[in-house]
Short mmCIF file of C-alpha atoms in Angstrom, two decimals:
data_model
loop_
_atom_site.label_atom_id
_atom_site.label_comp_id
_atom_site.label_asym_id
_atom_site.label_seq_id
_atom_site.Cartn_x
_atom_site.Cartn_y
_atom_site.Cartn_z
CA MET A 1 112.65 134.24 81.79
CA THR A 2 114.55 130.36 80.63
CA THR A 3 112.59 128.94 77.42
CA THR A 4 109.41 127.48 77.91
CA GLU A 5 110.63 123.93 76.69
CA ALA A 6 113.63 123.25 78.60
CA GLY A 7 112.06 126.01 82.19
CA PRO A 8 110.70 122.90 84.15
CA ARG A 9 113.40 119.97 83.68
CA VAL A 10 115.84 122.82 84.99
CA ILE A 11 114.08 123.55 87.67
CA ALA A 12 113.82 120.70 88.95
CA VAL A 13 117.19 120.07 88.23
CA THR A 14 117.98 122.80 90.41
CA ALA A 15 115.59 122.13 92.70
CA ASN A 16 117.45 118.41 93.17
CA LEU A 17 120.84 120.85 93.88
CA LEU A 18 119.18 123.06 95.88
CA ARG A 19 117.96 119.44 98.16
CA LYS A 20 120.87 118.12 97.82
CA ASN A 21 123.14 121.54 99.16
CA ALA A 22 121.14 121.84 101.80
CA GLU A 23 121.70 118.75 103.04
CA THR A 24 125.88 119.13 103.25
CA ALA A 25 124.87 122.00 104.27
CA ALA A 26 123.58 121.03 107.66
CA LEU A 27 126.08 118.64 108.81
CA ASN A 28 128.70 121.44 107.54
CA ARG A 29 126.68 123.07 110.39
CA GLU A 30 126.64 121.08 113.09
CA ALA A 31 129.99 119.82 112.40
CA PHE A 32 131.37 123.55 112.92
CA ARG A 33 128.84 124.20 116.33
CA ASN A 34 130.94 121.11 117.19
CA GLN A 35 134.14 121.78 116.34
CA GLY A 36 133.14 125.60 117.97
CA ILE A 37 133.47 126.87 115.14
CA LEU A 38 131.77 130.32 113.37
CA ALA A 39 132.23 129.90 109.84
CA VAL A 40 131.89 133.37 107.87
CA ASN A 41 130.97 133.25 104.08
CA VAL A 42 131.32 136.64 102.64
CA LEU A 43 129.52 137.57 99.58
CA SER A 44 130.89 140.50 96.92
CA SER A 45 130.82 142.14 93.93
CA PRO A 46 134.99 141.43 91.92
CA GLY A 47 136.77 143.30 93.34
CA SER A 48 134.60 145.62 96.57
CA GLY A 49 137.63 144.17 98.54
CA LYS A 50 136.91 140.81 100.12
CA THR A 51 140.77 139.74 100.27
CA ALA A 52 142.00 143.26 101.05
CA LEU A 53 139.49 142.76 104.70
CA LEU A 54 140.23 139.29 105.82
CA GLN A 55 143.78 140.21 104.81
CA ALA A 56 143.59 142.98 107.21
CA THR A 57 140.79 140.74 109.98
CA LEU A 58 143.10 137.59 109.78
CA ALA A 59 145.90 140.75 111.17
CA SER A 60 144.36 141.71 114.08
CA LEU A 61 142.48 138.92 115.12
CA GLY A 62 142.56 137.92 118.59
CA CYS A 63 142.58 133.72 117.40
CA ARG A 64 142.64 130.89 115.49
CA ALA A 65 141.37 131.74 112.35
CA ALA A 66 141.39 129.63 108.69
CA VAL A 67 140.44 130.72 105.24
CA ILE A 68 138.53 129.09 101.79
CA VAL A 69 139.09 130.92 99.28
CA GLY A 70 137.19 130.43 95.82
CA ASP A 71 138.00 131.49 92.84
CA LEU A 72 137.30 130.30 88.63
CA ALA A 73 141.20 130.81 88.35
CA THR A 74 143.59 130.93 90.66
CA ASP A 75 144.95 130.78 93.54
CA ASN A 76 146.14 134.81 93.33
CA ASP A 77 143.63 135.03 96.98
CA ALA A 78 145.35 132.30 99.01
CA ARG A 79 148.86 133.62 98.07
CA ARG A 80 147.69 137.33 99.97
CA LEU A 81 146.64 135.60 102.23
CA HIS A 82 149.35 133.35 103.53
CA GLY A 83 151.86 134.65 106.22
CA ALA A 84 148.48 135.84 107.96
CA GLY A 85 149.13 133.24 109.98
CA ALA A 86 145.62 131.48 108.82
CA ALA A 87 145.68 128.26 107.83
CA VAL A 88 143.91 128.45 103.60
CA VAL A 89 142.88 126.44 101.23
CA GLN A 90 142.24 128.00 97.38
CA LEU A 91 138.93 126.04 95.25
CA THR A 92 139.42 127.45 91.98
CA THR A 93 136.06 126.23 90.59
CA GLY A 94 136.16 127.05 86.46
CA THR A 95 132.98 127.98 85.42
CA LEU A 96 131.16 127.56 87.84
CA CYS A 97 129.59 131.35 89.55
CA HIS A 98 129.25 130.16 93.57
CA LEU A 99 130.39 127.51 96.47
CA GLU A 100 128.79 125.13 97.22
CA ALA A 101 127.64 123.26 100.56
CA GLU A 102 130.27 119.95 99.70
CA MET A 103 132.66 121.93 98.26
CA ILE A 104 133.27 123.53 101.85
CA GLN A 105 133.02 120.21 103.13
CA ARG A 106 135.79 118.86 101.40
CA ALA A 107 138.42 121.91 101.84
CA CYS A 108 138.07 121.54 105.51
CA ALA A 109 139.00 117.60 105.19
CA GLU A 110 142.11 119.54 104.10
CA LEU A 111 142.29 122.03 106.47
CA ASP A 112 143.84 121.53 110.48
CA LEU A 113 141.03 122.88 112.20
CA GLY A 114 142.20 122.21 115.43
CA GLY A 115 142.69 125.88 117.46
CA VAL A 116 140.71 127.51 114.73
CA ARG A 117 137.91 129.46 116.31
CA ILE A 118 136.61 131.81 112.89
CA LEU A 119 136.68 129.81 109.19
CA PHE A 120 136.12 132.55 106.61
CA ILE A 121 134.94 131.36 103.58
CA GLU A 122 135.17 133.72 100.61
CA ASN A 123 133.08 132.99 97.47
CA VAL A 124 133.37 133.37 94.07
CA GLY A 125 132.84 137.19 93.67
CA ASN A 126 129.15 137.84 91.93
CA LEU A 127 126.55 139.15 93.21
CA VAL A 128 123.99 136.83 92.04
CA CYS A 129 124.64 132.99 92.57
CA PRO A 130 126.38 131.80 95.42
CA ALA A 131 123.24 133.66 97.47
CA SER A 132 121.19 130.89 96.43
CA TYR A 133 123.71 128.12 98.25
CA ASP A 134 124.39 128.03 101.67
CA LEU A 135 127.14 127.00 103.30
CA GLY A 136 126.49 125.76 106.69
CA GLU A 137 127.77 129.22 108.36
CA ASP A 138 126.98 131.16 110.47
CA LEU A 139 127.19 134.12 109.27
CA ARG A 140 126.46 135.63 105.83
CA VAL A 141 128.87 138.97 104.87
CA VAL A 142 127.04 140.56 101.96
CA LEU A 143 130.23 143.45 101.23
CA MET A 144 129.20 146.40 98.67
CA SER A 145 132.43 148.80 98.35
CA VAL A 146 131.31 153.00 97.86
CA THR A 147 132.71 152.91 94.00
CA GLU A 148 130.21 150.46 93.25
CA GLY A 149 126.70 153.11 93.35
CA GLU A 150 124.94 153.03 95.91
CA ASP A 151 121.40 150.93 94.80
CA LYS A 152 123.42 147.34 94.91
CA PRO A 153 121.16 146.34 97.15
CA LEU A 154 117.79 147.32 94.84
CA LYS A 155 120.05 145.70 92.02
CA TYR A 156 120.85 142.20 93.37
CA PRO A 157 118.01 141.74 96.37
CA LYS A 158 118.81 138.10 96.74
CA THR A 159 122.12 138.82 97.89
CA PHE A 160 121.33 141.19 100.03
CA LYS A 161 118.38 139.28 101.59
CA THR A 162 120.26 136.56 102.77
CA ALA A 163 122.80 139.19 104.69
CA ASN A 164 123.53 138.86 108.37
CA VAL A 165 125.42 141.62 107.86
CA VAL A 166 126.32 144.30 105.39
CA LEU A 167 129.67 145.55 104.83
CA ILE A 168 130.24 149.01 103.49
CA SER A 169 133.96 149.42 102.66
CA LYS A 170 136.22 150.97 100.51
CA THR A 171 134.92 154.36 102.67
CA ASP A 172 138.06 155.64 102.32
CA LEU A 173 136.67 156.09 98.32
CA ALA A 174 133.38 157.32 99.83
CA SER A 175 134.46 161.92 99.13
CA VAL A 176 135.96 161.30 95.70
CA VAL A 177 133.18 158.70 93.94
CA GLY A 178 130.71 161.10 95.55
CA PHE A 179 129.29 158.66 97.35
CA ASP A 180 125.81 158.86 98.05
CA ARG A 181 126.12 157.08 101.67
CA ALA A 182 122.57 158.84 103.03
CA ALA A 183 121.06 157.01 100.02
CA ALA A 184 122.69 153.86 99.77
CA LEU A 185 122.36 152.96 104.03
CA GLU A 186 117.65 154.08 103.32
CA ASN A 187 118.81 151.07 100.56
CA ILE A 188 120.58 148.22 102.51
CA ARG A 189 117.62 149.12 104.69
CA ARG A 190 114.44 149.13 102.25
CA ILE A 191 116.39 145.44 101.24
CA ALA A 192 118.21 143.97 104.58
CA PRO A 193 115.68 145.33 108.04
CA GLN A 194 117.70 141.79 108.92
CA ALA A 195 121.87 142.43 108.58
CA VAL A 196 123.66 144.62 110.63
CA ILE A 197 125.50 147.46 108.75
CA LEU A 198 129.62 148.40 108.92
CA GLU A 199 131.19 151.05 107.01
CA LEU A 200 135.21 150.44 107.04
CA SER A 201 138.23 150.52 105.16
CA ALA A 202 140.61 147.32 105.34
CA ARG A 203 143.50 150.44 103.89
CA SER A 204 142.99 153.86 105.91
CA GLY A 205 141.39 150.97 109.23
CA THR A 206 139.42 153.58 109.64
CA GLY A 207 136.18 151.45 110.91
CA MET A 208 138.29 147.54 111.54
CA ASP A 209 138.29 147.82 114.94
CA SER A 210 133.89 147.67 114.36
CA TRP A 211 133.78 144.98 112.58
CA LEU A 212 137.59 143.31 114.94
CA ALA A 213 134.84 143.42 118.05
CA PHE A 214 131.16 142.16 115.89
CA LEU A 215 133.30 138.91 115.24
CA GLU A 216 134.66 138.17 118.72
CA ALA A 217 130.86 139.51 120.55
CA ARG A 218 129.29 136.59 117.93
CA ARG A 219 131.76 134.18 118.08
CA THR A 220 131.99 134.06 122.29
CA SER A 221 128.11 134.24 122.53
CA ARG A 222 128.15 130.98 120.08
CA HIS A 223 131.15 129.43 122.17
CA ASP A 224 130.51 130.89 126.00
CA GLY A 225 133.55 131.69 126.18
CA PRO A 226 137.52 132.22 124.08
CA MET B 1 132.69 120.80 91.00
CA THR B 2 128.89 119.61 91.46
CA THR B 3 128.31 116.46 93.16
CA THR B 4 128.15 113.88 90.69
CA GLU B 5 124.99 111.78 90.80
CA ALA B 6 123.33 115.31 89.63
CA GLY B 7 126.70 116.43 87.46
CA PRO B 8 125.50 114.26 83.95
CA ARG B 9 121.71 115.54 83.73
CA VAL B 10 122.73 119.18 84.33
CA ILE B 11 125.09 119.15 82.11
CA ALA B 12 122.98 117.76 78.86
CA VAL B 13 120.56 120.47 80.60
CA THR B 14 122.73 123.24 79.65
CA ALA B 15 124.16 121.88 76.62
CA ASN B 16 120.08 121.51 76.02
CA LEU B 17 120.15 125.70 77.00
CA LEU B 18 123.15 126.04 75.23
CA ARG B 19 122.28 124.63 71.40
CA LYS B 20 119.13 126.51 72.12
CA ASN B 21 120.36 130.13 72.41
CA ALA B 22 122.86 130.03 69.90
CA GLU B 23 120.04 129.11 67.14
CA THR B 24 118.49 132.04 68.25
CA ALA B 25 121.48 134.26 68.72
CA ALA B 26 122.14 132.69 65.43
CA LEU B 27 118.93 134.10 64.33
CA ASN B 28 119.26 137.78 65.87
CA ARG B 29 123.08 138.03 64.29
CA GLU B 30 120.99 137.37 60.87
CA ALA B 31 118.40 140.03 61.65
CA PHE B 32 121.12 142.43 63.52
CA ARG B 33 123.45 142.57 60.08
CA ASN B 34 119.76 142.23 56.97
CA GLN B 35 118.43 145.50 59.46
CA GLY B 36 122.00 147.43 59.40
CA ILE B 37 122.34 147.74 62.75
CA LEU B 38 126.47 147.02 64.37
CA ALA B 39 124.63 144.92 68.04
CA VAL B 40 127.33 146.38 70.60
CA ASN B 41 126.85 143.04 74.41
CA VAL B 42 128.24 145.26 77.79
CA LEU B 43 129.61 143.16 80.15
CA SER B 44 131.28 143.66 83.69
CA SER B 45 130.93 143.60 87.54
CA PRO B 46 128.40 145.83 89.70
CA GLY B 47 129.23 148.87 88.97
CA SER B 48 131.87 148.95 86.92
CA GLY B 49 130.21 152.43 85.16
CA LYS B 50 128.21 149.77 82.03
CA THR B 51 125.91 152.52 82.42
CA ALA B 52 127.37 155.51 82.96
CA LEU B 53 129.92 154.18 79.59
CA LEU B 54 126.43 153.88 78.33
CA GLN B 55 125.14 157.74 79.27
CA ALA B 56 128.27 159.14 78.71
CA THR B 57 128.14 157.41 74.72
CA LEU B 58 124.86 158.23 73.91
CA ALA B 59 125.00 161.88 74.81
CA SER B 60 127.51 162.23 71.99
CA LEU B 61 127.17 159.62 69.78
CA GLY B 62 126.53 160.31 65.48
CA CYS B 63 123.87 157.87 64.82
CA ARG B 64 120.42 157.45 66.14
CA ALA B 65 120.60 153.71 68.64
CA ALA B 66 118.26 151.32 71.03
CA VAL B 67 119.58 149.63 74.19
CA ILE B 68 118.45 146.17 76.05
CA VAL B 69 119.56 147.08 79.81
CA GLY B 70 118.73 143.97 81.74
CA ASP B 71 118.85 143.63 85.87
CA LEU B 72 117.74 140.91 88.18
CA ALA B 73 115.11 143.83 89.78
CA THR B 74 114.79 147.64 89.45
CA ASP B 75 114.11 149.41 85.85
CA ASN B 76 116.82 152.23 87.53
CA ASP B 77 119.03 151.67 84.86
CA ALA B 78 116.73 152.06 81.77
CA ARG B 79 115.35 155.19 84.03
CA ARG B 80 119.69 156.87 83.76
CA LEU B 81 119.33 156.18 79.90
CA HIS B 82 115.66 157.49 78.75
CA GLY B 83 115.75 161.57 78.28
CA ALA B 84 119.25 160.40 76.26
CA GLY B 85 118.14 160.39 72.76
CA ALA B 86 117.83 156.12 72.73
CA ALA B 87 114.89 153.68 72.89
CA VAL B 88 115.02 151.38 76.16
CA VAL B 89 114.12 148.67 77.34
CA GLN B 90 114.36 147.07 80.72
CA LEU B 91 114.56 143.44 81.36
CA THR B 92 114.48 142.25 84.59
CA THR B 93 115.61 139.09 84.66
CA GLY B 94 115.09 137.64 88.86
CA THR B 95 116.90 135.15 89.39
CA LEU B 96 118.96 134.55 85.95
CA CYS B 97 122.23 135.98 86.49
CA HIS B 98 123.18 136.79 83.48
CA LEU B 99 120.78 137.36 79.96
CA GLU B 100 119.66 134.73 76.67
CA ALA B 101 119.59 135.44 73.59
CA GLU B 102 115.76 134.95 72.50
CA MET B 103 115.43 137.59 75.54
CA ILE B 104 116.75 139.90 73.01
CA GLN B 105 114.81 138.41 70.61
CA ARG B 106 111.64 139.43 72.82
CA ALA B 107 113.32 143.02 74.16
CA CYS B 108 113.22 143.67 69.69
CA ALA B 109 110.23 142.56 69.18
CA GLU B 110 108.95 145.79 71.40
CA LEU B 111 111.45 148.18 70.75
CA ASP B 112 111.35 150.19 67.75
CA LEU B 113 114.06 149.74 65.30
CA GLY B 114 113.94 151.69 62.50
CA GLY B 115 117.16 153.95 61.27
CA VAL B 116 118.69 151.92 64.43
CA ARG B 117 122.45 152.19 63.70
CA ILE B 118 123.63 150.58 66.82
CA LEU B 119 122.16 148.41 69.87
CA PHE B 120 123.40 148.27 73.28
CA ILE B 121 123.06 145.03 75.25
CA GLU B 122 123.61 145.94 79.21
CA ASN B 123 123.72 142.49 80.65
CA VAL B 124 123.07 141.58 84.14
CA GLY B 125 125.91 143.44 86.61
CA ASN B 126 128.19 139.21 86.54
CA LEU B 127 131.87 138.83 85.04
CA VAL B 128 130.94 135.51 85.29
CA CYS B 129 127.77 133.79 83.93
CA PRO B 130 126.93 136.00 81.27
CA ALA B 131 130.13 135.42 78.79
CA SER B 132 128.42 131.63 77.88
CA TYR B 133 125.68 133.43 76.24
CA ASP B 134 125.51 134.48 72.34
CA LEU B 135 122.85 137.06 71.75
CA GLY B 136 123.99 137.30 68.19
CA GLU B 137 126.48 140.01 69.18
CA ASP B 138 128.24 141.51 67.01
CA LEU B 139 131.39 143.31 69.73
CA ARG B 140 131.10 142.12 72.97
CA VAL B 141 132.74 144.96 75.52
CA VAL B 142 133.92 143.67 78.56
CA LEU B 143 135.22 146.54 81.88
CA MET B 144 136.97 146.33 84.55
CA SER B 145 137.12 149.92 86.49
CA VAL B 146 140.77 150.69 87.86
CA THR B 147 138.68 150.03 91.83
CA GLU B 148 137.95 146.53 90.66
CA GLY B 149 142.32 145.52 90.93
CA GLU B 150 144.72 144.75 88.15
CA ASP B 151 143.48 141.40 88.81
CA LYS B 152 139.96 140.41 87.23
CA PRO B 153 141.20 139.14 83.86
CA LEU B 154 142.99 135.84 85.27
CA LYS B 155 140.19 135.03 87.24
CA TYR B 156 137.33 135.30 85.35
CA PRO B 157 138.82 134.19 82.15
CA LYS B 158 136.05 132.98 80.05
CA THR B 159 134.31 136.67 80.77
CA PHE B 160 137.99 137.77 79.33
CA LYS B 161 138.25 135.20 76.88
CA THR B 162 135.18 135.43 74.85
CA ALA B 163 135.85 139.84 74.60
CA ASN B 164 136.13 141.91 71.22
CA VAL B 165 136.67 145.28 73.68
CA VAL B 166 138.56 145.52 77.05
CA LEU B 167 138.07 148.58 78.75
CA ILE B 168 139.25 150.41 81.33
CA SER B 169 137.08 152.51 83.24
CA LYS B 170 136.78 154.94 85.91
CA THR B 171 140.50 156.02 84.82
CA ASP B 172 139.54 159.39 86.67
CA LEU B 173 140.11 157.01 89.40
CA ALA B 174 143.27 155.28 88.80
CA SER B 175 146.21 157.52 90.75
CA VAL B 176 143.84 157.61 93.94
CA VAL B 177 143.36 153.96 94.14
CA GLY B 178 146.84 153.33 93.08
CA PHE B 179 146.55 151.12 89.87
CA ASP B 180 149.32 149.25 88.84
CA ARG B 181 148.34 150.02 84.58
CA ALA B 182 151.45 147.77 83.27
CA ALA B 183 149.42 144.47 85.80
CA ALA B 184 146.45 145.27 84.48
CA LEU B 185 147.07 145.45 80.66
CA GLU B 186 149.57 142.79 80.78
CA ASN B 187 146.61 140.55 82.68
CA ILE B 188 144.72 141.84 79.70
CA ARG B 189 146.74 140.92 76.97
CA ARG B 190 147.92 137.79 78.81
CA ILE B 191 143.95 136.63 78.45
CA ALA B 192 142.65 138.24 75.92
CA PRO B 193 145.38 138.91 73.36
CA GLN B 194 142.40 139.20 70.00
CA ALA B 195 140.76 142.26 72.21
CA VAL B 196 141.12 145.79 71.34
CA ILE B 197 142.46 147.88 74.73
CA LEU B 198 140.30 150.94 75.24
CA GLU B 199 140.77 154.08 78.67
CA LEU B 200 138.57 155.73 78.95
CA SER B 201 135.78 157.46 82.64
CA ALA B 202 132.91 158.41 81.92
CA ARG B 203 132.76 160.64 83.77
CA SER B 204 136.18 163.51 83.44
CA GLY B 205 135.22 162.43 80.09
CA THR B 206 139.20 161.21 78.96
CA GLY B 207 139.15 158.14 76.35
CA MET B 208 135.91 158.56 75.25
CA ASP B 209 136.34 160.31 71.78
CA SER B 210 138.95 157.20 71.64
CA TRP B 211 135.94 155.03 72.00
CA LEU B 212 133.59 156.93 69.66
CA ALA B 213 135.67 157.11 67.23
CA PHE B 214 136.06 152.99 67.36
CA LEU B 215 132.37 152.70 67.13
CA GLU B 216 131.98 154.61 64.05
CA ALA B 217 134.71 153.22 61.95
CA ARG B 218 133.31 148.99 63.13
CA ARG B 219 129.67 150.31 62.23
CA THR B 220 130.43 152.60 59.00
CA SER B 221 133.54 149.31 58.45
CA ARG B 222 130.30 146.29 58.66
CA HIS B 223 127.34 148.76 57.01
CA ASP B 224 129.60 150.55 54.16
CA GLY B 225 128.30 153.47 55.39
CA PRO B 226 126.16 155.65 57.62
#
């Protein structure tokens, strides 16, 4: 629904950008494999609990991890994640609404990845644009908090269609907001039948064990051991 | 942070799009003025309560209203808003992350605006991209729910810098999520000193009177009477 006049040129430029991004993402993916790193791209709306999830995850993870955090502005999230035992790099994108593979490539050059087994990438809070940009990740994890409503998969289909994991977050608030769990699960399964569905609360800790076990299984099956 | 190679061309195309959008927005604004319509562009993250706010607003508004609803997919929101006494048009944008002025122009051609005094435009749920597109609105209203965290103005500054009104929504959940109201107000005032700040819960009704009175005052001061 861009204007007819500008449409084709925009589409061509976007296609070029996405092709270049895919090339860089393939390089990232190869580098992660060679280093034995499981790369996890975490997507969601603003305020769905990505940083809180990573804080709780880093606190209990059984292996060395690193985090790349993307935001338009501030290093709030990197500061929240510092001290949790992982190397953290904050990317600020200015007005750009998503992370791109080349930013990850550059951020990795700044990180000490020696011994790192999982790299978490916290994308810009946005349920639309990040879905189009492969970063070279092994797992794409989409958070959907119980406070956002059950219909988010239907309304933001591309993000959910490309998810390997859908995490229902903030489950400790489910009853107070009247969350309809059956409807949410049905919507996720309809749009993202490929995705593993996990439910958790980083605040209460409920469901964190399953999430950590899932990560550990993916990491060890990828690398055949620790 | 796009690649240097593709950068300049993308910037030029974007500048052309934004210039064309600004021209159409100016036409929309003139048309709204001529018809005595207050146009209100409502922005927020997915799931901050835009539709719930509009449902509660339409139920108590003292004048005729119309609504244009933008989503990537589904007509869920339009269906939620039907029957509340307002004409509703749903725009589905596919993969586009924001509404543009031309879409509003076309949607208005489909709406019966006779007697309408307020036109609400519910933008795509996204705290980044819609901020760059003037739709010809008189008021830009940004919702920020208490469940999203207090730092959203700092992390999505452009959206808040362009707001005429910041609505803190879902205040009925403030205590259960441990919302730090003072910090939120400080962050809003720092990034958006120009904005009127209102706090409400569409669910409990708290604060709705002030919001409705604010809308009514803006409408009548603009048009010198009903």
